[in-house]
Coordinates of C-alpha atoms in Angstrom, one line a residue:
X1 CA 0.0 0.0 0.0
X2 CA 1.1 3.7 -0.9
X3 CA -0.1 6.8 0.3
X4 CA 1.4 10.5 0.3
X5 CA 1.4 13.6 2.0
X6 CA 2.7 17.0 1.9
X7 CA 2.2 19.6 4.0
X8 CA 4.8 22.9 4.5
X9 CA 7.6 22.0 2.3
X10 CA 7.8 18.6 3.4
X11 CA 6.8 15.5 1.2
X12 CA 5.9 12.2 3.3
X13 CA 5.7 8.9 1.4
X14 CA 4.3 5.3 3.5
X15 CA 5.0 2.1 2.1
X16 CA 2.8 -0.6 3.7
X17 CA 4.8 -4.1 3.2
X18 CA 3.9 -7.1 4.8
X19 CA 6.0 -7.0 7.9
X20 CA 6.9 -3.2 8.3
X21 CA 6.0 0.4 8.1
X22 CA 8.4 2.3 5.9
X23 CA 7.7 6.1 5.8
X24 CA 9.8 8.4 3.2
X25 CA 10.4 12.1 4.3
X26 CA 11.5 14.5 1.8
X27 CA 12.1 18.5 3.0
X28 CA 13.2 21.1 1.4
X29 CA 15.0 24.3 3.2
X30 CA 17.6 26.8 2.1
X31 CA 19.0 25.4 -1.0
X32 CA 19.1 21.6 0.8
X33 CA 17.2 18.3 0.4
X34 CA 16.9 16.0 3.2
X35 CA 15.9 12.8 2.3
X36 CA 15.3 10.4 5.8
X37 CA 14.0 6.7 5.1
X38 CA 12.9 5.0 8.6
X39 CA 10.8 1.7 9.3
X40 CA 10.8 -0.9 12.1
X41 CA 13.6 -2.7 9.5
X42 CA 15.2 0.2 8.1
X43 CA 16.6 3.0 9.3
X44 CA 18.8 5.4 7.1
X45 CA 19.5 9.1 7.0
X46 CA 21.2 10.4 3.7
X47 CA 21.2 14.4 3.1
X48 CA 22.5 15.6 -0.1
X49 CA 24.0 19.4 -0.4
X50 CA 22.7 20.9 -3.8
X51 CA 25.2 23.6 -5.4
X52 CA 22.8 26.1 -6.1
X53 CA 19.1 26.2 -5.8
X54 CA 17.0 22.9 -4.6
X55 CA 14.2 22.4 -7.0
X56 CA 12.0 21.7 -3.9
X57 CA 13.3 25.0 -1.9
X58 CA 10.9 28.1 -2.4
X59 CA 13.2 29.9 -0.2
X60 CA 16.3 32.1 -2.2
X61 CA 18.9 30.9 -3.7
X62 CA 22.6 30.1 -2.2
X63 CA 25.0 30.9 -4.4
X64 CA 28.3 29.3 -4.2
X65 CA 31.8 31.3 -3.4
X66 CA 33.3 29.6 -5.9
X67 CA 33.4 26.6 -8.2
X68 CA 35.3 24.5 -5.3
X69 CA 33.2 25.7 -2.4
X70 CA 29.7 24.1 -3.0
X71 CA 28.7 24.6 0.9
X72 CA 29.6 27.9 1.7
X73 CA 28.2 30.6 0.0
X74 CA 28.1 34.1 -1.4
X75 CA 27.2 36.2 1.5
X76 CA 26.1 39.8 0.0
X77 CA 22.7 39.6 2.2
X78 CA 24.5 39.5 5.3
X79 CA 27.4 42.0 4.6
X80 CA 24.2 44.5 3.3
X81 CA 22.2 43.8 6.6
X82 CA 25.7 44.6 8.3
X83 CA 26.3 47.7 6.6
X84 CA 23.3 49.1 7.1
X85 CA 23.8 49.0 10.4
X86 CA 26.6 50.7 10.5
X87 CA 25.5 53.4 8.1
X88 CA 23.4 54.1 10.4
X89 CA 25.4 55.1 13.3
X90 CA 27.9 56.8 11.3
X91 CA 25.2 59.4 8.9
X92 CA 28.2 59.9 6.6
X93 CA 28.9 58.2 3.2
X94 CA 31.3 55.6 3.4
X95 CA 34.6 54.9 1.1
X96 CA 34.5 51.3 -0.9
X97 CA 37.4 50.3 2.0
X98 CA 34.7 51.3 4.7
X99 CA 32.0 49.6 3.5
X100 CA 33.5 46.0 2.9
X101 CA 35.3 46.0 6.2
X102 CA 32.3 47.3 7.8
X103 CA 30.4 45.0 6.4
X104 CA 32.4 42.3 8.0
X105 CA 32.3 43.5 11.6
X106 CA 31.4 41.1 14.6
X107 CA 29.0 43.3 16.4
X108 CA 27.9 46.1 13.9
X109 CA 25.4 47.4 16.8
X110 CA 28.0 48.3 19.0
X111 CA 31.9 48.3 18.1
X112 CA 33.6 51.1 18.0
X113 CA 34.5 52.9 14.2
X114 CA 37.0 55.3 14.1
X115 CA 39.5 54.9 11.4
X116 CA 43.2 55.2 12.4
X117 CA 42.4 54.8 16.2
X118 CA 39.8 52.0 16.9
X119 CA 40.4 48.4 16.6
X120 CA 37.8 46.4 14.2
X121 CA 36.8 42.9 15.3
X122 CA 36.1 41.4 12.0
X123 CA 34.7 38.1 10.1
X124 CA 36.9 37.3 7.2
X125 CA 35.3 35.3 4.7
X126 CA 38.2 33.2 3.6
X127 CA 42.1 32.1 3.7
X128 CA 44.9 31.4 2.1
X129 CA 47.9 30.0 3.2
X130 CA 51.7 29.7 1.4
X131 CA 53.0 26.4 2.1
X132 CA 56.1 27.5 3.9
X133 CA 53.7 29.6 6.7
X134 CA 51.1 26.6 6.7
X135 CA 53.3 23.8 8.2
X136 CA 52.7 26.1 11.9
X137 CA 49.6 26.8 11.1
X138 CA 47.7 24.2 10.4
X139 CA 50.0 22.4 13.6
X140 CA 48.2 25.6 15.8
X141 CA 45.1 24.6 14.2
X142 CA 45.0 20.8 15.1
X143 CA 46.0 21.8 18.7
X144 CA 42.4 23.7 19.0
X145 CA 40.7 20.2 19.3
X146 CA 38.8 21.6 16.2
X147 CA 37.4 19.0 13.8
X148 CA 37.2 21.4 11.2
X149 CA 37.9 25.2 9.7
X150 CA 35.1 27.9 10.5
X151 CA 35.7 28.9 6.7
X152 CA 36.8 28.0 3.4
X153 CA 40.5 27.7 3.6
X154 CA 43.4 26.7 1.1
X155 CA 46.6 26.0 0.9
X156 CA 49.0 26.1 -2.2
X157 CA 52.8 24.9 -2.7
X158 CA 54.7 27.5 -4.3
X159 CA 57.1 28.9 -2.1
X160 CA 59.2 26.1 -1.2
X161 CA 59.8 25.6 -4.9
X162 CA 63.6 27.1 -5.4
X163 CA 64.3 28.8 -9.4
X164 CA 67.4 26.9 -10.3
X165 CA 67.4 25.5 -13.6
X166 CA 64.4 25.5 -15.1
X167 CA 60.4 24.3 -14.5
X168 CA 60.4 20.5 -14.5
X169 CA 63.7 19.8 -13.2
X170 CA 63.2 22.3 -9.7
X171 CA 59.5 21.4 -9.5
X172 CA 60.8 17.3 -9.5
X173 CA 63.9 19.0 -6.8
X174 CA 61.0 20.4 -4.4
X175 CA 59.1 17.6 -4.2
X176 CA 61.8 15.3 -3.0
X177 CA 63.1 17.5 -0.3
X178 CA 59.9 18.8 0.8
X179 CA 58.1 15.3 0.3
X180 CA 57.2 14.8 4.4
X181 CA 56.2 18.6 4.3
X182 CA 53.6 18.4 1.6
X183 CA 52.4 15.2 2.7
X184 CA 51.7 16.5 5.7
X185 CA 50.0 19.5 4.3
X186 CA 48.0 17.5 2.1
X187 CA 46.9 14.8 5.1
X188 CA 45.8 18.1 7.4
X189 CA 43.5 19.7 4.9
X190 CA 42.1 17.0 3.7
X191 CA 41.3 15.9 7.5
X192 CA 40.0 20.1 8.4
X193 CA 38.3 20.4 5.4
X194 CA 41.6 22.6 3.9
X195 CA 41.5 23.4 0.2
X196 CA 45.3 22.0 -1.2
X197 CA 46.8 22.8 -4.4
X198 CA 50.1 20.8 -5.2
X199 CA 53.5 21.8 -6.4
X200 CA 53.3 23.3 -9.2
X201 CA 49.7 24.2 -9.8
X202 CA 50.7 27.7 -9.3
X203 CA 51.6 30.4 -7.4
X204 CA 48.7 31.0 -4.5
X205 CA 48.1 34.8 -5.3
X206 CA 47.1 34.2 -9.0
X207 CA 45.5 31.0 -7.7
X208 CA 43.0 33.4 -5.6
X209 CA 42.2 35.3 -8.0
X210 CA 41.4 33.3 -10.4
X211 CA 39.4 30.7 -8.7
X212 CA 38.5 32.3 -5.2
X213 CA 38.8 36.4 -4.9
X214 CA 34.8 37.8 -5.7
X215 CA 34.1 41.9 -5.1
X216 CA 33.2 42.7 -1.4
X217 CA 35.2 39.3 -0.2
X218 CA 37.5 40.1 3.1
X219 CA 40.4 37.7 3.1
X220 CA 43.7 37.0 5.0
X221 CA 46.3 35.4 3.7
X222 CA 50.1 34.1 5.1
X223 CA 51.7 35.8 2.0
X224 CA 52.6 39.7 1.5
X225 CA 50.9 39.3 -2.3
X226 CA 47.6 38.5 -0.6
X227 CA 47.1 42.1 -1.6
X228 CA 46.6 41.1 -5.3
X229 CA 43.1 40.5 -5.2
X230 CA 42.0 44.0 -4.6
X231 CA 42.4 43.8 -8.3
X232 CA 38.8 42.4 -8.3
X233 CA 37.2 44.2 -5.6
X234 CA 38.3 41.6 -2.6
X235 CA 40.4 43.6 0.4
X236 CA 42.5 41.0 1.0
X237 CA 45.3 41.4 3.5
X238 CA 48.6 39.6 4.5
X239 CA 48.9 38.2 7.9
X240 CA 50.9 36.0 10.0
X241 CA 50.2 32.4 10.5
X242 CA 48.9 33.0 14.0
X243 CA 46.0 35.6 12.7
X244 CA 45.2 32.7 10.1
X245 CA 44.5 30.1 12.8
X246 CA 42.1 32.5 14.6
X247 CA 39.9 32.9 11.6
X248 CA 40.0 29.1 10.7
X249 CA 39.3 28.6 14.5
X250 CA 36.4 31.0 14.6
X251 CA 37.9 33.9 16.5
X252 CA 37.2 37.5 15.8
X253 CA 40.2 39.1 13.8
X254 CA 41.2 42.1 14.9
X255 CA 42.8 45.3 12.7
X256 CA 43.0 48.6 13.4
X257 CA 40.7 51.1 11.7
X258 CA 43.0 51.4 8.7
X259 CA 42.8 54.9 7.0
X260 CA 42.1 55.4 3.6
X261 CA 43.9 57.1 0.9
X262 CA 42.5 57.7 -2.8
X263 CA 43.9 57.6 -5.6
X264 CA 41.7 59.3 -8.8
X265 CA 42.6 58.2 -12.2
X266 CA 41.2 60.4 -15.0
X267 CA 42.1 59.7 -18.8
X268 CA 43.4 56.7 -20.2
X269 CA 46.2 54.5 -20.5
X270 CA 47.7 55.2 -23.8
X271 CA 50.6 53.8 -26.1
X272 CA 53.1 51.8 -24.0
X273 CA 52.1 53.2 -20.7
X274 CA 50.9 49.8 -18.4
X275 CA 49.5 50.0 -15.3
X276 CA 52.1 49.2 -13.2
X277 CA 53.2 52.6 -14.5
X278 CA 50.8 53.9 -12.5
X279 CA 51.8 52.2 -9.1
X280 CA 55.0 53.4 -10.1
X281 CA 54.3 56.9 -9.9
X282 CA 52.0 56.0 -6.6
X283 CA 55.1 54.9 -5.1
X284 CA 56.8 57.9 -5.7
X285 CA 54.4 60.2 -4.6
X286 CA 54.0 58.4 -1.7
X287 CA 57.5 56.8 -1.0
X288 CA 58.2 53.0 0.6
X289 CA 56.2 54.5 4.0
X290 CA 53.5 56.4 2.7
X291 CA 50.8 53.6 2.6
X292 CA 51.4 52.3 6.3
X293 CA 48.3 51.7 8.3
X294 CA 46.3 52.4 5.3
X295 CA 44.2 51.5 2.3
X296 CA 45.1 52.6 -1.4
X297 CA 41.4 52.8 -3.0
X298 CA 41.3 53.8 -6.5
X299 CA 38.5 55.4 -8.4
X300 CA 37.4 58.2 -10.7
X301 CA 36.7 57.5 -14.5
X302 CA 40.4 56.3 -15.4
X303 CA 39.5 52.8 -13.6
X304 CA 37.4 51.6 -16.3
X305 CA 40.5 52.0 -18.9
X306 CA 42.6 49.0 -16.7
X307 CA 42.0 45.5 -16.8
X308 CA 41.0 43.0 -14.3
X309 CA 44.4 41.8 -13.3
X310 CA 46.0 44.9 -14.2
X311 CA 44.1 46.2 -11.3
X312 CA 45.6 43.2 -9.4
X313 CA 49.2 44.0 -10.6
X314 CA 49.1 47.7 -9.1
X315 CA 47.2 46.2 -6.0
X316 CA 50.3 43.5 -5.8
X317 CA 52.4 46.5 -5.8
X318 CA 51.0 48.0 -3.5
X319 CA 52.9 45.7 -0.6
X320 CA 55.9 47.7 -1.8
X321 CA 54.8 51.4 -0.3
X322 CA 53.5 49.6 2.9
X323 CA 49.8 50.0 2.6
X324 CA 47.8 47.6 4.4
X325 CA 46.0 46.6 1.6
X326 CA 44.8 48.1 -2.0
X327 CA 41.6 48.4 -3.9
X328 CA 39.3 48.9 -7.0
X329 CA 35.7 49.3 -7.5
X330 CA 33.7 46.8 -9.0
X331 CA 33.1 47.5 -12.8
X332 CA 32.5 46.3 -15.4
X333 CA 36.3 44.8 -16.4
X334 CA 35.7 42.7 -13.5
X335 CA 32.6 41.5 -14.8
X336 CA 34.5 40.5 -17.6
X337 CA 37.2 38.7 -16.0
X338 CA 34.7 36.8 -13.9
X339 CA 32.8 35.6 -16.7
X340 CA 36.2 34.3 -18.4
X341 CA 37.3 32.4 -15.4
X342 CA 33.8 30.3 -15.5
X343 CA 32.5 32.8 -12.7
X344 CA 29.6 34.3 -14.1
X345 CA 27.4 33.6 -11.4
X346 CA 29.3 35.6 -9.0
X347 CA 29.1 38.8 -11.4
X348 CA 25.2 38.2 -11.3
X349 CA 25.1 38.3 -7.7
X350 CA 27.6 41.4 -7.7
X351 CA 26.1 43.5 -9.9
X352 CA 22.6 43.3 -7.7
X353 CA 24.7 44.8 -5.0
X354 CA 27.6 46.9 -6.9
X355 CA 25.9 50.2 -6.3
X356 CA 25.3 49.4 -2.1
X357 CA 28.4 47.6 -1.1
X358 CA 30.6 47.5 -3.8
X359 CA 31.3 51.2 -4.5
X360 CA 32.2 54.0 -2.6
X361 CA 29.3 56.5 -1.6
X362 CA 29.2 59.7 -3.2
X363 CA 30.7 62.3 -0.9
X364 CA 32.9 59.8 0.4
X365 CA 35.9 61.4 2.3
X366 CA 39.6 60.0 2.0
X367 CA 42.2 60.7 4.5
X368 CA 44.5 61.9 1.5
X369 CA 43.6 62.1 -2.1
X370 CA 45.9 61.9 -5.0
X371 CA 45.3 62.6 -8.6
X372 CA 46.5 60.7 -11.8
X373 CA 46.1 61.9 -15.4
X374 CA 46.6 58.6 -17.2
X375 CA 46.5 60.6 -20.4
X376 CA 49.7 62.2 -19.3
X377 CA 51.2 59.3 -17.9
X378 CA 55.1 58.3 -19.5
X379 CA 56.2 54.5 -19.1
X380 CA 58.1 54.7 -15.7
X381 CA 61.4 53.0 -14.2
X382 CA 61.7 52.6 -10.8
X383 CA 65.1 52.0 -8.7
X384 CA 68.3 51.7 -8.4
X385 CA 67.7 50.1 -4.8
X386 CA 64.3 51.5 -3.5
X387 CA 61.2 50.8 -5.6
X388 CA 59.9 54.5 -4.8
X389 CA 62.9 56.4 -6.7
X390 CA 60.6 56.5 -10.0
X391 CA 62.1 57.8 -13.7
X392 CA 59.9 58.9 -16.4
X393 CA 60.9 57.0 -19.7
X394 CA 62.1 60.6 -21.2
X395 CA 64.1 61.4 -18.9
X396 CA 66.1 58.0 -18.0
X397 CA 69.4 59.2 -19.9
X398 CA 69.6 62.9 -18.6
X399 CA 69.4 61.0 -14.9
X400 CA 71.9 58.5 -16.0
X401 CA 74.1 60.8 -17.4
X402 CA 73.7 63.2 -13.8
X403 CA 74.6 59.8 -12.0
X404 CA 77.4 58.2 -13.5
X405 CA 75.4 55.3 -14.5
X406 CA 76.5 53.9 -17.7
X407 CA 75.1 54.5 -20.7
X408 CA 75.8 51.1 -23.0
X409 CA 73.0 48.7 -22.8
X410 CA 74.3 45.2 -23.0
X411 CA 71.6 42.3 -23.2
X412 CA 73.1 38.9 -22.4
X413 CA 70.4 37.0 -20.0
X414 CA 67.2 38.1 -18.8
X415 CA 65.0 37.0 -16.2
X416 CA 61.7 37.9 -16.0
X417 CA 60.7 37.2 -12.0
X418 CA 58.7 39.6 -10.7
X419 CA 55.5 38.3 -8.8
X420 CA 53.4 41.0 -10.2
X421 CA 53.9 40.5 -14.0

């Protein structure tokens, strides 16, 4: 015998049999479909995640982070409900730094907001960890008693790979020394529920962005390039191992209220002018110490004439004039990019929230403001021995000639090995 209910989201099926009862539950609630089979000689309890949207659930739909986190999810409604909050107990329009770090705080109702003086008690959304910094880490980690990360967490084994001779030969070298290391590695996350990318899948900052980094998105990361995703709207900062372990353990991270500097680009970028020609000329403006305890945030109509991840190169850079972290507004380049790297459900959900949370408020006030005419911009080159002595491209051989550097230029081997090319 078969009979069938339903009744508030929840289907019920009983199967009469000859010597048992066997009732069939299905429910349906936020994006997740329960199935529970029970009967006096069966008892079983399956429950299936769905990626998206269940085709039972009338409630909204989760969206993913990314394409390798299919239980944790985009979480625009809460950083809104946040910041709203805290917009109103400020009454002032907020810069694109304020509003995602706002956005992320543990007790919006009450914590104190004052940037440069007060200490934020925040609620990254993700991390990232080199493998050279994750070996203590994750160690710290297992010594919590834990059994698993509070959020989506990765690991990826670049810098223990040494550039000796060439790709294959020092990728085959790292392996087998740092065999019990990545073994290890590899063991932990898969037991805490650890993202891992092996040797030579690629270097973790390009890694983020392409796979992980989405606009609004507060992550730490063990690596000083960690900064390279403000390229797509992330504010994405370098810590210590220790400040990792406290957000994979669930603890509150603290930061003081960074201030925030802006940079307005008008114009375009034109002929052979790149944009790390513009973080070139940031860093001299600003010298080696003119970004500490702050955030570089970038806008004005020049943005929209830089590419996705030439956004992330001058944010990369940005690590070199000591600012706590950099950052672009979402637009429509990073829609773009998102779309190419098999993302375009993210840039749905980011453009329903790009005016609210991920652009700064009209009015906005920045600590300092800088202006760039990328129309008059000249290629740059920056050194000898401090990345903030910068030299316009026409005027390279009258400062060689003032100098005594010489003049002959001799090409016999070049290596190309900067992180942020």
């Amino acid at each position: 015998m078969l009979s069938s209910t339903a009744e508030d989201g929840e289907i019920e099926v009983r199967i009469s049999l000859a010597n048992a009862l066997v009732v069939l539950s299905l429910t349906a609630e936020d994006g997740e479909i329960e199935v529970r089979i029970s009967g006096s000689l069966l008892a079983l309890e399956v429950q299936q995640r769905c990626f998206h949207l269940s085709p039972l659930s009338a409630a909204a739909a989760k969206v993913a982070m990314s394409n390798f986190d299919s239980s944790a999810y985009l979480p625009y409604e809460k950083l809104q409900s946040n910041l709203n909050v805290v917009k109103k107990r400020l009454n002032r329009p907020l810069t694109l730094s304020e509003k995602v770090l706002y956005s992320h705080i543990d007790e919006p109702t009450s914590q104190d907001i004052e940037r440069g003086t007060s200490y934020l008690r925040l609620r990254p959304d993700r991390v990232a960890m080199q493998d050279a910094t994750a070996q203590m880490a994750m160690l710290q980690f297992i010594s919590s008693g834990l059994p698993k990360v509070a959020v989506p967490s990765t690991i990826h084994c670049d810098h223990l790979i040494e550039a000796q001779v060439g790709g294959e030969k020092d990728l085959a070298r790292a392996k087998s020394l740092n065999e019990e290391v990545y073994n290890f590695l590899s063991t932990a996350g898969a037991k805490y529920g650890v993202g891992f990318w092996k040797p030579g899948s690629g270097i973790i900052h390009q890694i983020l962005l392409e796979n992980y980094i989405f606009p609004g998105l507060l992550m730490v990361g063990t690596d000083s390039h960690t900064v390279n995703g403000g390229g797509l709207g992330g504010v994405c900062i370098g810590v210590g191992g220790a400040d990792a372990v406290d957000v994979m353990a669930d603890i509150p991270w603290e930061l003081k209220c960074p201030q925030v500097i802006g940079v307005k680009l008008t114009g375009s970028l034109k002929g052979w002018t790149s944009p790390k020609d513009i973080i070139l000329k940031v860093a001299d403006i600003l010298t080696v110490k003119g970004g500490t305890g702050a955030i570089i945030e970038y806008f004005g109509p020049g943005v929209d004439s830089i590419s996705c991840t030439g956004m992330a190169t001058i944010c990369n850079m940005g690590a070199e004039i000591g600012a706590t972290t950099s950052l672009f507004p979402y637009n429509s380049r990073m829609r773009d990019y998102l779309n190419c790297t098999t993302r375009g459900y993210v840039a749905k959900e980011a453009d329903k929230v790009a005016d609210s949370l991920l652009t700064a408020d009209a009015g906005a006030t920045y600590d300092k403001v800088i202006e760039l005419d990328l129309d008059k911009l000249e290629p740059h080159i920056n050194g000898p021995f401090t990345p903030d002595l910068a030299h316009p491209i026409s005027k390279v051989g009258q400062t060689a000639k003032e100098k005594g550097w010489p003049l002959d230029i001799k090409v016999g081997e070049s290596h190309k090995v900067a992180v942020n090319n």
